[in-house]
Amino acid sequence: MPRPAREHFRRDELVDRSRRAFQWLQPGLVVKRWVLTSAFGFVLALLGAAIWADLKPIYWTLTTVDDLLRILAGAGREFTGPLVLIIGIILVILGQSRSFGSIQRALAPQKETALVDALLAQRRLNRGPNIVAIGGGTGLSTLLSGLKRYSGNITAIVTVADDGGSSGVLRRELGVQPPGDIRNCLAALAREEPLLTRLFQYRFTAGGGLEGHSFGNLFLSALTAITGNLETAITASSKVLAVQGQVVPATSADVRLWAELENGERLEGESNIGEAQSPIVRLGCTPARPAALPRALEAIAQADLIVLGPGSLYTSLLPNLLVPELVEAIGRSHAPRLYICNLMTQPSETDGLDVNGHLRAIESQLASIGVQQRLFDSVLAQDALPAGPELDYYRSKGAEPVECDLDGLHEQGYRVMLASMQGHQQRSQGRNFKGTLRHDSRSLALAVMRFYRTKSKRHND
């Protein structure tokens, strides 16, 4: 590296170290008070040792300081004063940057983020609102991965009605509650190294009895067997992944969904309901009226914001509203309540439903268990989706954008917020197109936080 470049690099490094050193003086880090306490304690310790040795410490200290000031004053206080001040500041900056740099290398040698920046970020997250997100499937985990950038006080209340895929197999063979949706939420809220999160999400593609299972599902099922219940297993997994917030099952009961269709047919099981060939008119579960977990009820009582969705209406969202205690707790809460509607309809489950249709389904489900109160009077919906190959692909599979009739919803008393929340992944080979058109975690979380800040500002005004 040329000499001018080296000098420029050293200058930048010195400026960066100085900035970080002064960051430690910001309020809220709970560092300054203990640094000053340590310094005061060190001085007292020296004073005590000197008194014990009969060295007359106060006299000798004052005499030494007086002699030192006389020597320095001889060179002119206009020169020595600023010089001593600058030397003192340099020593403070050097001491802080070196000491806290050593602490970071000892505690987190692999992380690039400066310790002070990490502490400032964590302080901001700790001051974030208490958010309760209710749902299941990939929609809830997408929301959580975005919200964790704004708050460390997040509670995910997750449906445990899944009976398909790996979760269904483990449920039938081991008698445990389905861990799949819970695993996704734990991974979404994890702060630990990405490699550990990838391990938790790893799905076996071969092996007798292992193919199709994810490592996280097996891990949670094994912990459930060891600890005796899924709630304890989730707590242990949360520590391993350094989860930011908490993940709570909607109920500890072994819930089995059933649905009555418009044609009179009755379907049993969550995986079968998703393949309904006729509109769903009623949803229920066995056992009826399952009990909620105390942690979920406590989180709702302390919530600053309650969010339902996004996710499959009948298989991820409404199953949570089959737990009467959860519904009652939401009804008692004074926190803003927001329903997030899906981007696209789901073939065989929500064919032909617009935003109003989704809301009617929620209200109809609540009415079927005797709840007449409107729980979610604010709606977050997708703005008009742009035309493109993703939209054409979904339409070829029978899905359509969920339309939003703003005037009609306003007339019914709903507060509607439109935002562009879509994200997409595209893989195109010739005429074969495969893609996904789903909520983007960052855009979705940003829209939710805008809603919360607007509601908070109105409340404060």
Coordinates of C-alpha atoms in Angstrom, one line a residue:
M1 CA 0.0 0.0 0.0
P2 CA 1.5 3.4 -1.0
R3 CA 2.4 5.7 1.9
P4 CA -0.4 8.4 1.3
A5 CA -2.9 5.6 1.2
R6 CA -1.5 4.1 4.5
E7 CA -1.7 7.5 6.2
H8 CA -5.3 8.0 4.9
F9 CA -6.2 4.6 6.3
R10 CA -4.7 5.3 9.7
R11 CA -6.5 8.7 9.8
D12 CA -9.8 7.0 9.1
E13 CA -9.1 4.3 11.7
L14 CA -8.2 6.9 14.3
V15 CA -11.4 8.9 13.5
D16 CA -13.5 5.7 13.7
R17 CA -11.9 4.7 17.1
S18 CA -12.6 8.2 18.4
R19 CA -16.2 8.0 17.3
R20 CA -16.7 4.7 19.0
A21 CA -15.0 5.8 22.1
F22 CA -17.4 8.8 22.4
Q23 CA -20.3 6.5 21.7
W24 CA -19.7 4.8 25.0
L25 CA -20.7 8.1 26.7
Q26 CA -24.2 8.0 25.2
P27 CA -27.0 7.5 27.8
G28 CA -28.7 4.2 28.3
L29 CA -25.7 1.9 27.9
V30 CA -25.2 1.5 31.7
V31 CA -21.4 1.7 31.2
K32 CA -20.3 5.2 32.4
R33 CA -21.6 4.7 35.9
W34 CA -19.7 1.5 36.4
V35 CA -16.5 2.8 34.8
L36 CA -16.6 5.8 37.2
T37 CA -17.5 3.5 40.1
S38 CA -14.4 1.3 39.3
A39 CA -12.2 4.4 39.0
F40 CA -13.5 5.7 42.3
G41 CA -13.0 2.3 44.0
F42 CA -9.4 2.1 42.7
V43 CA -8.6 5.5 44.2
L44 CA -10.2 4.6 47.5
A45 CA -8.2 1.3 47.5
L46 CA -4.9 3.2 47.0
L47 CA -5.9 5.7 49.7
G48 CA -6.7 2.9 52.2
A49 CA -3.4 1.1 51.5
A50 CA -1.5 4.4 52.0
I51 CA -3.3 5.1 55.3
W52 CA -2.7 1.6 56.5
A53 CA 1.1 2.1 55.7
D54 CA 1.1 5.5 57.5
L55 CA 2.2 7.3 54.4
K56 CA 0.1 10.4 55.0
P57 CA -1.4 10.0 51.5
I58 CA -3.5 13.3 51.4
Y59 CA -0.4 15.4 52.4
W60 CA 1.9 13.7 49.9
T61 CA -0.7 13.8 47.1
L62 CA -1.4 17.6 47.6
T63 CA 2.4 18.3 47.8
T64 CA 3.1 16.3 44.6
V65 CA 0.3 17.9 42.7
D66 CA 1.5 21.4 43.9
D67 CA 5.0 20.7 42.8
L68 CA 3.8 19.3 39.4
L69 CA 1.7 22.4 38.8
R70 CA 4.6 24.7 39.6
I71 CA 6.8 22.9 37.1
L72 CA 4.2 23.0 34.3
A73 CA 3.3 26.6 35.0
G74 CA 7.0 27.5 34.5
A75 CA 6.5 26.7 30.8
G76 CA 3.5 29.0 30.5
R77 CA -0.1 28.0 31.3
E78 CA -1.2 29.0 27.8
F79 CA 0.9 26.1 26.5
T80 CA 0.9 23.5 29.2
G81 CA -2.9 23.7 30.0
P82 CA -4.1 22.7 26.5
L83 CA -1.2 20.2 26.2
V84 CA -2.2 18.3 29.4
L85 CA -5.9 18.5 28.4
I86 CA -5.2 16.9 25.0
I87 CA -3.0 14.2 26.5
G88 CA -5.7 13.4 29.0
I89 CA -8.4 13.1 26.3
I90 CA -6.1 10.9 24.2
L91 CA -5.5 8.6 27.1
V92 CA -9.2 8.3 27.8
I93 CA -10.0 7.5 24.2
L94 CA -7.1 5.1 23.9
G95 CA -8.0 3.3 27.2
Q96 CA -11.7 2.9 26.3
S97 CA -11.2 1.8 22.7
R98 CA -8.5 -0.7 23.7
S99 CA -10.3 -2.1 26.8
F100 CA -13.7 -2.5 25.1
G101 CA -12.0 -3.8 21.9
S102 CA -10.4 -6.5 24.1
I103 CA -13.8 -7.4 25.6
Q104 CA -15.3 -7.8 22.1
R105 CA -12.5 -10.0 20.9
A106 CA -13.0 -12.2 24.0
L107 CA -16.8 -12.4 23.8
A108 CA -17.5 -12.3 20.0
P109 CA -14.2 -12.8 18.0
Q110 CA -16.1 -13.7 14.8
K111 CA -18.5 -10.7 14.7
E112 CA -17.7 -7.7 12.7
T113 CA -20.1 -5.3 14.4
A114 CA -18.4 -3.1 17.0
L115 CA -19.5 -3.9 20.6
V116 CA -20.7 -0.3 21.2
D117 CA -22.8 -0.5 18.0
A118 CA -24.3 -3.8 19.1
L119 CA -25.2 -2.4 22.5
L120 CA -26.8 0.7 21.0
A121 CA -28.8 -1.5 18.6
Q122 CA -29.9 -3.8 21.4
R123 CA -30.9 -0.8 23.6
R124 CA -33.1 0.4 20.7
L125 CA -34.7 -3.0 20.3
N126 CA -35.3 -3.3 24.0
R127 CA -37.2 0.0 23.9
G128 CA -39.4 -1.3 21.0
P129 CA -43.1 -1.9 21.4
N130 CA -44.6 -5.1 22.7
I131 CA -45.9 -6.8 19.6
V132 CA -48.0 -9.9 19.5
A133 CA -48.2 -11.6 16.1
I134 CA -50.8 -14.3 15.7
G135 CA -50.8 -16.9 12.8
G136 CA -48.8 -19.7 11.4
G137 CA -47.1 -21.0 8.2
T138 CA -44.6 -19.0 6.2
G139 CA -46.6 -15.8 6.5
L140 CA -46.0 -15.4 10.2
S141 CA -42.3 -16.2 10.0
T142 CA -41.9 -13.7 7.1
L143 CA -43.5 -11.0 9.3
L144 CA -41.3 -11.9 12.3
S145 CA -38.1 -11.7 10.4
G146 CA -38.9 -8.2 9.5
L147 CA -40.3 -7.0 12.8
K148 CA -37.2 -8.1 14.8
R149 CA -35.4 -5.2 13.2
Y150 CA -37.7 -2.8 15.1
S151 CA -38.4 -4.5 18.5
G152 CA -36.9 -7.1 20.8
N153 CA -40.3 -7.5 22.6
I154 CA -42.1 -9.8 20.1
T155 CA -44.4 -12.7 21.0
A156 CA -45.4 -15.1 18.2
I157 CA -48.6 -17.0 19.0
V158 CA -48.5 -20.0 16.6
T159 CA -51.2 -22.5 15.5
V160 CA -50.5 -26.1 16.3
A161 CA -53.1 -27.7 14.1
D162 CA -50.8 -28.8 11.3
D163 CA -51.1 -32.5 10.3
G164 CA -49.3 -32.6 7.0
G165 CA -45.7 -33.1 5.9
S166 CA -42.9 -33.7 8.4
S167 CA -44.9 -32.2 11.3
G168 CA -47.8 -34.5 10.5
V169 CA -45.6 -37.6 10.5
L170 CA -44.0 -36.7 13.8
R171 CA -47.4 -35.9 15.3
R172 CA -48.8 -39.3 14.3
E173 CA -45.7 -41.4 15.1
L174 CA -44.4 -39.7 18.3
G175 CA -47.6 -38.1 19.7
V176 CA -46.1 -34.6 19.8
Q177 CA -47.6 -31.3 18.8
P178 CA -46.6 -30.3 15.2
P179 CA -43.3 -28.4 15.4
G180 CA -43.0 -27.1 11.8
D181 CA -44.6 -23.6 12.2
I182 CA -42.9 -23.1 15.5
R183 CA -39.5 -24.1 14.0
N184 CA -40.0 -21.5 11.3
C185 CA -40.8 -18.7 13.8
L186 CA -37.8 -19.6 16.0
A187 CA -35.5 -19.4 13.0
A188 CA -37.1 -16.1 11.9
L189 CA -36.5 -14.5 15.4
A190 CA -33.0 -16.1 15.9
R191 CA -30.0 -13.8 16.5
E192 CA -27.4 -16.5 16.5
E193 CA -25.0 -17.3 13.8
P194 CA -26.6 -17.9 10.4
L195 CA -25.0 -21.4 10.2
L196 CA -26.8 -22.5 13.3
T197 CA -30.1 -21.2 11.9
R198 CA -29.5 -23.0 8.6
L199 CA -28.9 -26.2 10.5
F200 CA -32.2 -25.8 12.3
Q201 CA -34.0 -25.4 9.0
Y202 CA -32.0 -28.1 7.2
R203 CA -34.3 -30.7 5.6
F204 CA -33.0 -34.2 4.9
T205 CA -33.3 -35.3 1.3
A206 CA -32.3 -39.0 1.8
G207 CA -32.1 -41.6 4.4
G208 CA -34.6 -44.2 5.5
G209 CA -37.1 -42.5 7.9
L210 CA -35.3 -39.2 7.7
E211 CA -36.2 -38.0 4.2
G212 CA -38.5 -35.0 4.3
H213 CA -37.9 -34.2 7.9
S214 CA -36.1 -31.0 9.0
F215 CA -33.5 -31.1 11.7
G216 CA -35.4 -28.5 13.7
N217 CA -38.5 -30.6 13.7
L218 CA -36.6 -33.6 15.0
F219 CA -34.8 -31.4 17.5
L220 CA -38.0 -29.9 18.9
S221 CA -39.7 -33.4 19.0
A222 CA -36.8 -34.9 20.9
L223 CA -36.8 -32.0 23.4
T224 CA -40.5 -32.3 23.8
A225 CA -40.0 -36.0 24.7
I226 CA -37.2 -35.1 27.1
T227 CA -38.9 -32.2 28.9
G228 CA -42.4 -33.5 28.7
N229 CA -44.1 -30.6 26.9
L230 CA -43.6 -28.4 23.8
E231 CA -43.5 -25.2 25.7
T232 CA -40.4 -26.1 27.6
A233 CA -38.8 -27.5 24.4
I234 CA -39.4 -24.1 22.7
T235 CA -37.8 -22.2 25.7
A236 CA -34.7 -24.4 25.5
S237 CA -34.5 -24.0 21.7
S238 CA -34.9 -20.2 22.1
K239 CA -31.8 -20.2 24.2
V240 CA -29.8 -22.1 21.7
L241 CA -30.8 -19.8 18.8
A242 CA -30.7 -16.6 21.0
V243 CA -34.3 -15.9 19.9
Q244 CA -35.3 -12.2 20.1
G245 CA -38.7 -12.4 21.8
Q246 CA -40.7 -15.5 22.4
V247 CA -42.6 -18.1 20.5
V248 CA -45.8 -19.6 22.2
P249 CA -48.1 -22.3 20.9
A250 CA -51.8 -21.1 20.8
T251 CA -52.7 -24.1 23.0
S252 CA -51.2 -27.1 24.6
A253 CA -54.1 -29.3 23.5
D254 CA -53.8 -31.9 20.7
V255 CA -56.0 -29.9 18.3
R256 CA -57.6 -31.5 15.2
L257 CA -59.3 -29.2 12.7
W258 CA -62.6 -29.9 10.9
A259 CA -64.5 -27.8 8.4
E260 CA -68.0 -27.8 7.0
L261 CA -68.4 -27.0 3.3
E262 CA -71.1 -25.2 1.4
N263 CA -72.0 -28.5 -0.3
G264 CA -72.6 -30.2 3.1
E265 CA -69.4 -32.1 3.2
R266 CA -67.3 -32.3 6.3
L267 CA -63.5 -32.4 6.1
E268 CA -61.2 -33.6 8.9
G269 CA -57.6 -32.5 9.3
E270 CA -55.8 -29.3 8.3
S271 CA -54.1 -30.8 5.3
N272 CA -57.5 -31.9 3.9
I273 CA -59.1 -28.5 4.5
G274 CA -56.5 -26.8 2.4
E275 CA -57.8 -29.0 -0.5
A276 CA -61.5 -28.2 -0.1
Q277 CA -63.5 -28.4 -3.4
S278 CA -66.4 -26.2 -2.0
P279 CA -66.4 -23.0 -0.1
I280 CA -65.8 -23.4 3.7
V281 CA -68.8 -22.2 5.8
R282 CA -67.6 -23.2 9.2
L283 CA -64.4 -24.2 11.0
G284 CA -64.0 -26.1 14.3
C285 CA -61.7 -28.2 16.2
T286 CA -61.5 -31.3 18.5
P287 CA -61.4 -30.8 21.4
A288 CA -63.7 -27.9 21.3
R289 CA -62.7 -24.8 23.2
P290 CA -59.0 -25.7 23.9
A291 CA -57.2 -23.9 26.7
A292 CA -54.7 -21.1 26.0
L293 CA -51.2 -21.0 27.5
P294 CA -50.8 -18.4 30.3
R295 CA -47.7 -16.9 28.5
A296 CA -49.9 -16.1 25.5
L297 CA -52.6 -14.4 27.6
E298 CA -50.0 -12.4 29.5
A299 CA -48.4 -11.2 26.2
I300 CA -51.7 -10.1 24.8
A301 CA -52.5 -8.2 28.0
Q302 CA -49.2 -6.3 27.8
A303 CA -49.3 -5.8 24.0
D304 CA -48.8 -2.4 22.4
L305 CA -49.8 -3.9 19.0
I306 CA -51.7 -7.1 18.1
V307 CA -51.3 -8.4 14.5
L308 CA -53.2 -11.2 12.8
G309 CA -51.7 -12.6 9.6
P310 CA -50.6 -12.9 6.9
G311 CA -51.2 -16.5 6.2
S312 CA -53.6 -19.1 5.0
L313 CA -57.0 -18.0 6.3
Y314 CA -58.6 -21.2 7.3
T315 CA -55.5 -23.3 8.2
S316 CA -53.1 -20.8 9.7
L317 CA -55.1 -17.8 11.1
L318 CA -58.6 -18.9 12.1
P319 CA -57.4 -22.0 14.1
N320 CA -55.9 -19.5 16.6
L321 CA -59.3 -17.9 17.0
L322 CA -60.8 -21.3 18.0
V323 CA -59.1 -20.8 21.4
P324 CA -61.7 -18.9 23.4
E325 CA -59.3 -17.5 26.0
L326 CA -57.2 -16.0 23.2
V327 CA -60.2 -14.3 21.7
E328 CA -61.3 -13.0 25.0
A329 CA -57.9 -11.6 25.8
I330 CA -57.7 -9.8 22.4
G331 CA -61.2 -8.4 23.1
R332 CA -60.0 -7.0 26.4
S333 CA -56.9 -5.4 25.0
H334 CA -56.7 -1.7 24.4
A335 CA -53.8 -2.1 21.9
P336 CA -54.3 -1.3 18.2
R337 CA -55.3 -4.5 16.3
L338 CA -54.3 -5.0 12.7
Y339 CA -55.3 -7.7 10.2
I340 CA -52.8 -8.3 7.4
C341 CA -54.5 -9.7 4.3
N342 CA -52.8 -12.0 1.8
L343 CA -51.5 -10.9 -1.6
M344 CA -53.2 -13.7 -3.6
T345 CA -56.1 -16.0 -3.1
Q346 CA -55.4 -19.6 -2.4
P347 CA -57.0 -22.2 -4.7
S348 CA -59.5 -24.4 -3.0
E349 CA -59.4 -22.3 0.2
T350 CA -60.1 -18.7 -0.6
D351 CA -61.2 -18.7 -4.2
G352 CA -62.9 -15.5 -5.2
L353 CA -62.5 -13.8 -1.8
D354 CA -61.5 -10.1 -1.7
V355 CA -60.3 -8.3 1.4
N356 CA -63.9 -7.9 2.5
G357 CA -64.5 -11.6 2.0
H358 CA -61.5 -12.4 4.3
L359 CA -62.8 -10.1 7.0
R360 CA -66.3 -11.6 6.7
A361 CA -64.9 -15.1 7.2
I362 CA -63.1 -13.9 10.4
E363 CA -66.2 -12.3 11.8
S364 CA -68.3 -15.3 10.8
Q365 CA -65.9 -17.6 12.6
L366 CA -66.0 -15.4 15.7
A367 CA -69.8 -15.4 15.7
S368 CA -69.9 -19.2 15.5
I369 CA -68.2 -19.3 18.9
G370 CA -70.5 -16.6 20.3
V371 CA -68.2 -13.5 19.9
Q372 CA -70.1 -10.6 18.3
Q373 CA -67.3 -8.0 18.9
R374 CA -65.2 -7.0 15.9
L375 CA -61.6 -7.8 17.0
F376 CA -59.7 -6.4 14.0
D377 CA -61.0 -3.1 12.7
S378 CA -57.8 -2.0 10.9
V379 CA -56.6 -3.7 7.8
L380 CA -53.3 -3.7 5.9
A381 CA -53.8 -4.7 2.3
Q382 CA -51.6 -4.9 -0.8
D383 CA -51.7 -2.0 -3.2
A384 CA -52.4 -2.9 -6.9
L385 CA -49.9 -5.6 -8.0
P386 CA -48.0 -4.8 -11.2
A387 CA -48.5 -7.0 -14.2
G388 CA -45.7 -9.5 -14.9
P389 CA -44.7 -13.1 -15.3
E390 CA -45.1 -13.8 -11.6
L391 CA -48.8 -12.7 -11.7
D392 CA -49.4 -14.7 -14.9
Y393 CA -47.8 -17.8 -13.3
Y394 CA -50.1 -17.5 -10.2
R395 CA -53.2 -17.0 -12.4
S396 CA -52.3 -20.2 -14.4
K397 CA -52.5 -22.0 -11.0
G398 CA -55.9 -20.6 -10.2
A399 CA -54.8 -17.8 -7.8
E400 CA -55.8 -14.1 -8.2
P401 CA -54.8 -10.9 -6.5
V402 CA -56.9 -10.2 -3.4
E403 CA -58.9 -7.1 -4.4
C404 CA -59.6 -4.3 -2.0
D405 CA -62.8 -2.2 -2.1
L406 CA -61.7 0.8 -0.1
D407 CA -65.0 2.6 -0.2
G408 CA -67.0 -0.5 0.8
L409 CA -64.6 -1.2 3.7
H410 CA -64.7 2.4 4.9
E411 CA -68.5 2.3 4.9
Q412 CA -68.4 -0.7 7.2
G413 CA -66.1 1.2 9.6
Y414 CA -62.8 -0.5 8.7
R415 CA -59.6 1.6 8.7
V416 CA -57.7 0.4 5.6
M417 CA -54.0 1.0 4.9
L418 CA -52.6 0.1 1.5
A419 CA -48.9 -0.6 0.9
S420 CA -46.6 -2.2 -1.6
M421 CA -45.5 -5.3 0.3
Q422 CA -44.7 -7.8 -2.4
G423 CA -41.4 -9.6 -2.9
H424 CA -40.7 -12.2 -5.5
Q425 CA -38.2 -14.8 -6.5
Q426 CA -38.0 -15.8 -10.1
R427 CA -36.4 -18.8 -11.9
S428 CA -37.1 -18.8 -15.7
Q429 CA -35.9 -21.4 -18.1
G430 CA -37.2 -20.9 -21.6
R431 CA -41.0 -21.1 -21.5
N432 CA -41.0 -22.7 -18.0
F433 CA -41.5 -20.2 -15.3
K434 CA -41.4 -20.8 -11.6
G435 CA -41.7 -18.1 -9.1
T436 CA -43.2 -17.0 -5.8
L437 CA -45.1 -13.8 -5.1
R438 CA -45.3 -13.3 -1.4
H439 CA -44.9 -10.6 1.2
D440 CA -41.4 -9.2 1.5
S441 CA -40.3 -9.2 5.2
R442 CA -38.8 -5.7 5.2
S443 CA -41.6 -4.0 3.3
L444 CA -44.2 -5.8 5.4
A445 CA -42.6 -4.9 8.7
L446 CA -42.1 -1.3 7.6
A447 CA -45.8 -1.0 6.8
V448 CA -46.8 -2.5 10.1
M449 CA -44.5 -0.1 12.0
R450 CA -45.9 2.9 10.1
F451 CA -49.4 1.8 11.2
Y452 CA -48.3 1.5 14.8
R453 CA -46.6 4.9 14.8
T454 CA -49.6 6.5 13.3
K455 CA -51.9 5.0 15.9
S456 CA -49.5 5.9 18.7
K457 CA -49.2 9.5 17.5
R458 CA -53.0 9.8 17.4
H459 CA -53.3 8.4 20.8
N460 CA -50.7 10.8 22.3
D461 CA -52.4 13.7 20.6

